Coordinates of C-alpha atoms in Angstrom, one line a residue:
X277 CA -42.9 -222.6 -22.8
X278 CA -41.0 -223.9 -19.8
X279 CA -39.5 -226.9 -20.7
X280 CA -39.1 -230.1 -18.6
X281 CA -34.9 -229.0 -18.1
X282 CA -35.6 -225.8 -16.7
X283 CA -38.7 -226.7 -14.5
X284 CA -35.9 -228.9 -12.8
X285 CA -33.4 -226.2 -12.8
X286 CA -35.8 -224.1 -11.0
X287 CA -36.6 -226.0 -8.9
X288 CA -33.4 -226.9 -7.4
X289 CA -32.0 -223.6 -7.1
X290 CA -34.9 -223.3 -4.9
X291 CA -34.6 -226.1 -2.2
X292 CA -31.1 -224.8 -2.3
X293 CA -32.1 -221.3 -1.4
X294 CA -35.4 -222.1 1.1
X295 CA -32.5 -222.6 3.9
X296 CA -31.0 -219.5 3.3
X297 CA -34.5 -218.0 5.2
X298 CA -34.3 -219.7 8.1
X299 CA -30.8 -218.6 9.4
X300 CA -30.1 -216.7 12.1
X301 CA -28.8 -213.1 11.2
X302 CA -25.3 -212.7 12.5
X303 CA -26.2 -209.8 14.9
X304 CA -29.6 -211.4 16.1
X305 CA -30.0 -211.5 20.0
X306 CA -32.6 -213.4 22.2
X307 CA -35.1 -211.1 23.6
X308 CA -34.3 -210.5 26.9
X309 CA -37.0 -211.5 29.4
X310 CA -39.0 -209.5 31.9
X311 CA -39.5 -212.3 34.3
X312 CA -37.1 -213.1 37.4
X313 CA -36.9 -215.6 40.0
X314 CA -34.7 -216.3 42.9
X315 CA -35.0 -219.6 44.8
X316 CA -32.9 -220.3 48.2
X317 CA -32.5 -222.5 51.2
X318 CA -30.5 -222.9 53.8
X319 CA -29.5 -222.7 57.9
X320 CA -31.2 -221.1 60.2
X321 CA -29.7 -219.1 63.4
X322 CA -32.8 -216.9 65.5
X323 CA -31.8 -214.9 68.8
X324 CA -34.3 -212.5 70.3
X325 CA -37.7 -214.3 71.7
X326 CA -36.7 -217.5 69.6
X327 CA -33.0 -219.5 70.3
X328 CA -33.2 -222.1 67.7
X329 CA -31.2 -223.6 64.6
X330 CA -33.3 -225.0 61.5
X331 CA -34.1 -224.7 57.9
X332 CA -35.5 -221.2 56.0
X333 CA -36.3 -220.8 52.4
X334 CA -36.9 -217.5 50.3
X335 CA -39.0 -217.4 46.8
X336 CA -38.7 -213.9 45.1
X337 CA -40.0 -213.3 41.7
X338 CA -40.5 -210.0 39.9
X339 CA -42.1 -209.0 36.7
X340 CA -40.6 -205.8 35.1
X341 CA -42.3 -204.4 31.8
X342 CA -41.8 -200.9 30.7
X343 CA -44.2 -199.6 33.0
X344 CA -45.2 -201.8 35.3
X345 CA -43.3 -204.1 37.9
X346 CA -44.8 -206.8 40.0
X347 CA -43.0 -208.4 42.9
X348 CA -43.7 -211.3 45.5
X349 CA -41.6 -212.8 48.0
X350 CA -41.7 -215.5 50.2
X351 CA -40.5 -216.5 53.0
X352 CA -40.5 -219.6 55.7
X353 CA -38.7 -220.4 58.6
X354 CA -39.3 -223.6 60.8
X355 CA -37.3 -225.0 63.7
X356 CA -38.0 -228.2 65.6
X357 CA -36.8 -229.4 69.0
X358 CA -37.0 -233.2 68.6
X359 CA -40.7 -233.9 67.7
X360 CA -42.3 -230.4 68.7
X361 CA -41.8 -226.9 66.8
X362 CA -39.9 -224.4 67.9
X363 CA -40.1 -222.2 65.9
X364 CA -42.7 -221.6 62.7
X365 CA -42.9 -217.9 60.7
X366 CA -44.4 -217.1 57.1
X367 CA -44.1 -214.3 55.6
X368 CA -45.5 -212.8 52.0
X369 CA -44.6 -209.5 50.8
X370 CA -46.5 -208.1 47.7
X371 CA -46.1 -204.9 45.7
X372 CA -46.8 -203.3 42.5
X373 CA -45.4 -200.6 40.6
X374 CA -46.7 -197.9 38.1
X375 CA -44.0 -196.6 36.4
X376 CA -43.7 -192.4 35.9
X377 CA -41.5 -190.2 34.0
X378 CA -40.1 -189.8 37.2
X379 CA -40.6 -192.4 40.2
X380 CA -43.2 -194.5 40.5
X381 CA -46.3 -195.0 42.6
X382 CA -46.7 -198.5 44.5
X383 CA -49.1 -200.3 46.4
X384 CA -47.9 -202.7 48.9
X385 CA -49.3 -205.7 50.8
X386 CA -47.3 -207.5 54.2
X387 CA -48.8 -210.4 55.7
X388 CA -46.9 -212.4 58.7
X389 CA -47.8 -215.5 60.2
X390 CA -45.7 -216.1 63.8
X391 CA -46.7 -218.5 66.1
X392 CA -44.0 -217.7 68.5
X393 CA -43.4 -213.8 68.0
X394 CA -44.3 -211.3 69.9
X395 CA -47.1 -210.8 67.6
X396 CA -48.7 -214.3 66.3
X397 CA -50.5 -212.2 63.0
X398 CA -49.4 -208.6 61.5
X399 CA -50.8 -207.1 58.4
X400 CA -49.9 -204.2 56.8
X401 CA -51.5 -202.4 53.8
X402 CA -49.5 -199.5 52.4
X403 CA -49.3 -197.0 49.4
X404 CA -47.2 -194.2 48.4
X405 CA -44.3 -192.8 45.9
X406 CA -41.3 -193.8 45.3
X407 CA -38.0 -192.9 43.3
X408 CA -33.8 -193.9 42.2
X409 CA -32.1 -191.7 44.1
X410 CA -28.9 -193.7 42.6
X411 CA -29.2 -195.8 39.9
X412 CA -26.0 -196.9 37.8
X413 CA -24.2 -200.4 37.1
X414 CA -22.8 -200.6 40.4
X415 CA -25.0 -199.1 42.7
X416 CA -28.6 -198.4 43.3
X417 CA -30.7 -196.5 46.3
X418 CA -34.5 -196.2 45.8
X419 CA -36.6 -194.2 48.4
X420 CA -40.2 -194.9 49.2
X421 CA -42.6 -193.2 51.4
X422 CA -46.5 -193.4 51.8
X423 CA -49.9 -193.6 54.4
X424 CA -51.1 -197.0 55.4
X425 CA -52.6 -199.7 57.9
X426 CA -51.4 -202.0 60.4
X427 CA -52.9 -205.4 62.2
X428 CA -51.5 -207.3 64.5
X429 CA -52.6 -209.9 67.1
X430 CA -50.2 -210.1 70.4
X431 CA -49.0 -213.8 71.4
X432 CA -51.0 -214.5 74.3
X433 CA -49.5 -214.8 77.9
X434 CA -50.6 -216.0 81.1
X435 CA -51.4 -212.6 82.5
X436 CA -53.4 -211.7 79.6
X437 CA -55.1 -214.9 77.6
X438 CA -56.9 -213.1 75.2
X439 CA -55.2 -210.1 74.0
X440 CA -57.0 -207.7 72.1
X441 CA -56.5 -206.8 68.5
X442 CA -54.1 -203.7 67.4
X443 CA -55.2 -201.4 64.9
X444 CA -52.9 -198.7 63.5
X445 CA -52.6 -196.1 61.0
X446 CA -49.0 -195.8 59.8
X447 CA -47.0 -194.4 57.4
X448 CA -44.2 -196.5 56.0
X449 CA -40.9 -194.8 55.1
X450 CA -38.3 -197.4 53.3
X451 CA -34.4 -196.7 51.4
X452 CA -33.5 -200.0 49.7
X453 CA -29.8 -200.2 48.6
X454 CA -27.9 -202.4 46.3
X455 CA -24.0 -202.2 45.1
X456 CA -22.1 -204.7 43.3
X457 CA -18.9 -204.6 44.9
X458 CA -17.4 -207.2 42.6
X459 CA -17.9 -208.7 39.5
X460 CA -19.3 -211.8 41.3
X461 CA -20.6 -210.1 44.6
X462 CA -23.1 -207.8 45.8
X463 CA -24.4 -206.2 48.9
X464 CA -28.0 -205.3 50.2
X465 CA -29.3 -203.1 52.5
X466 CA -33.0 -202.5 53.4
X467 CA -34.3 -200.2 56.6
X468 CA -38.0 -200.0 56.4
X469 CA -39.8 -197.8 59.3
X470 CA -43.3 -197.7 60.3
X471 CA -44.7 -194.9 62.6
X472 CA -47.7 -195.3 64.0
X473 CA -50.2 -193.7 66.7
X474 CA -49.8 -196.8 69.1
X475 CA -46.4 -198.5 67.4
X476 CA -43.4 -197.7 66.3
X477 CA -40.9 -200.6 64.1
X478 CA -38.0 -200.1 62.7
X479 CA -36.5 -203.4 60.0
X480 CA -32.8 -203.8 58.9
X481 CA -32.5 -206.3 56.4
X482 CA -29.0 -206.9 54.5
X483 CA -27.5 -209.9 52.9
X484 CA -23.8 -210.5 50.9
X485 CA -24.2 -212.8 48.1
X486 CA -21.4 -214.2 45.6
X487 CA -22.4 -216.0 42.7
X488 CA -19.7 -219.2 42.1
X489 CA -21.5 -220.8 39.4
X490 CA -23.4 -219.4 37.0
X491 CA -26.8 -218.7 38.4
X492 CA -25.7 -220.7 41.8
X493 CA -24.4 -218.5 44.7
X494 CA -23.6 -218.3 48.4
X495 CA -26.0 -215.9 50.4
X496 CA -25.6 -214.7 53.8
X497 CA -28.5 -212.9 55.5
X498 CA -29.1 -210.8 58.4
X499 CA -32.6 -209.4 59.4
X500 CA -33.2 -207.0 62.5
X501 CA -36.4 -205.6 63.9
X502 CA -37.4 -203.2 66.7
X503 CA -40.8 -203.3 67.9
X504 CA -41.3 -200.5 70.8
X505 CA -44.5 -201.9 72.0
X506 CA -44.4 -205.5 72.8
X507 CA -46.4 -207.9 75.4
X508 CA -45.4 -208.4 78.3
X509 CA -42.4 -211.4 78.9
X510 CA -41.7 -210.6 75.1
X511 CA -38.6 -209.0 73.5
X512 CA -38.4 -205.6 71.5
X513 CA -35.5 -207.0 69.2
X514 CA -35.9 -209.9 66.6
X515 CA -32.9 -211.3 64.6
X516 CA -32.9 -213.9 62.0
X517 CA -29.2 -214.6 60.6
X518 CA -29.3 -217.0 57.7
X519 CA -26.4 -218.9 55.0
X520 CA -28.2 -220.1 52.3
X521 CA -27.8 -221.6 49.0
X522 CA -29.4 -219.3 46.3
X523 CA -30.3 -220.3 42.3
X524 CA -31.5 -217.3 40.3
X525 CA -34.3 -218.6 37.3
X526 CA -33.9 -215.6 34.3

């Protein structure tokens, strides 16, 4: 029989052990997390069919599992001369990702908002296949290419009030590049073309962003687009230069 000694003895070794369970083993890591989010602000400089200084933000997240990825971005841009806008474009990019052995298929969404482009709404619905041409720890170049449809509503002009409505089948051709030229520094590159049976565009978007704190960093921003088909009193060329202010959620 257990006597009253060893109950106690028992049951002190014990409280001194339960502890024990709840460390940490030495080599335990925090799982890493498949969510990502990038927030940024900043100035503002257009040239093209809009010469005006102001504010732009950027949201990006992304969701990468093992064989799926989810992205969203976006974006806003808004200029003011004294009380009335100048300027006023939003932008949402959507696209999924199904994971292969080799590549992926994707299914993309575009939708603009412009009230003082050449085009006021554009929409564009694609699909296709895309792939890592290079993909190490410095540098990576992904290729996509697939069918899909374009909207778009012209900005209305005094010759023509009420412009009709643009409907377009496309296919969308993209090469998005990344390198890390430094430990604290990377550069982007991004040409997406569309060809179409009544419009052609052609998109250059790069940026240069070092990190100087933590998840802080300085981003500068440059994005170009052609459009060959534009109305009338309305310019083929759109550029958006930003500096921003970036904070990266992991």
């Amino acid at each position: 029989m257990m006597t009253i000694k060893n109950l106690v003895t028992t049951c002190f070794l014990f409280l001194l052990s339960a502890p024990a369970w709840a460390l940490v083993p030495p080599d335990y890591q925090e799982p890493t997390t498949s969510f990502n989010a990038e927030v940024e602000a900043g100035l503002q400089l257009n040239s093209g069919n809009n010469e005006t200084k102001n504010f732009n933000g950027r949201t990006y997240l992304t969701y990468d599992t093992l064989k799926t990825k989810q992205e969203a971005t976006v974006k806003a841009y808004y200029a003011a001369d004294g009380s009335e806008s100048t300027a006023e474009k939003y932008e949402l990019f959507l696209q999924s990702n199904y994971k292969l052995d080799r590549g992926y298929v994707f299914g993309r969404g575009e939708f603009t908002w412009n009230e003082f482009g050449s085009y006021t709404r554009i929409t564009t619905i694609s699909s296709g296949y895309g792939f890592d041409l290079i993909k190490n720890n410095k540098t990576k170049l992904s290729l996509e290419a697939g069918p899909g449809y374009r909207y778009d509503q012209p900005q209305a002009s005094t010759e023509e009030p009420f412009p009709d409505e643009n409907r377009d089948v496309i296919i969308r051709s993209a090469a998005k590049y990344t390198v890390k030229l430094q430990e604290y520094t990377s550069f982007n590159a991004d040409v997406t073309a569309e060809t179409g049976l009544d419009n052609n565009t052609l998109t250059l978007d790069m940026s240069y962003k070092n990190t100087f704190i933590q998840d802080w960093a300085f981003k500068i921003g440059m994005n170009i687009k052609y459009t060959e088909v534009v109305p009338e009193d309305s310019k083929n060329t759109d550029t958006v230069t930003t500096f921003n202010l970036l904070y990266t959620f992991q």
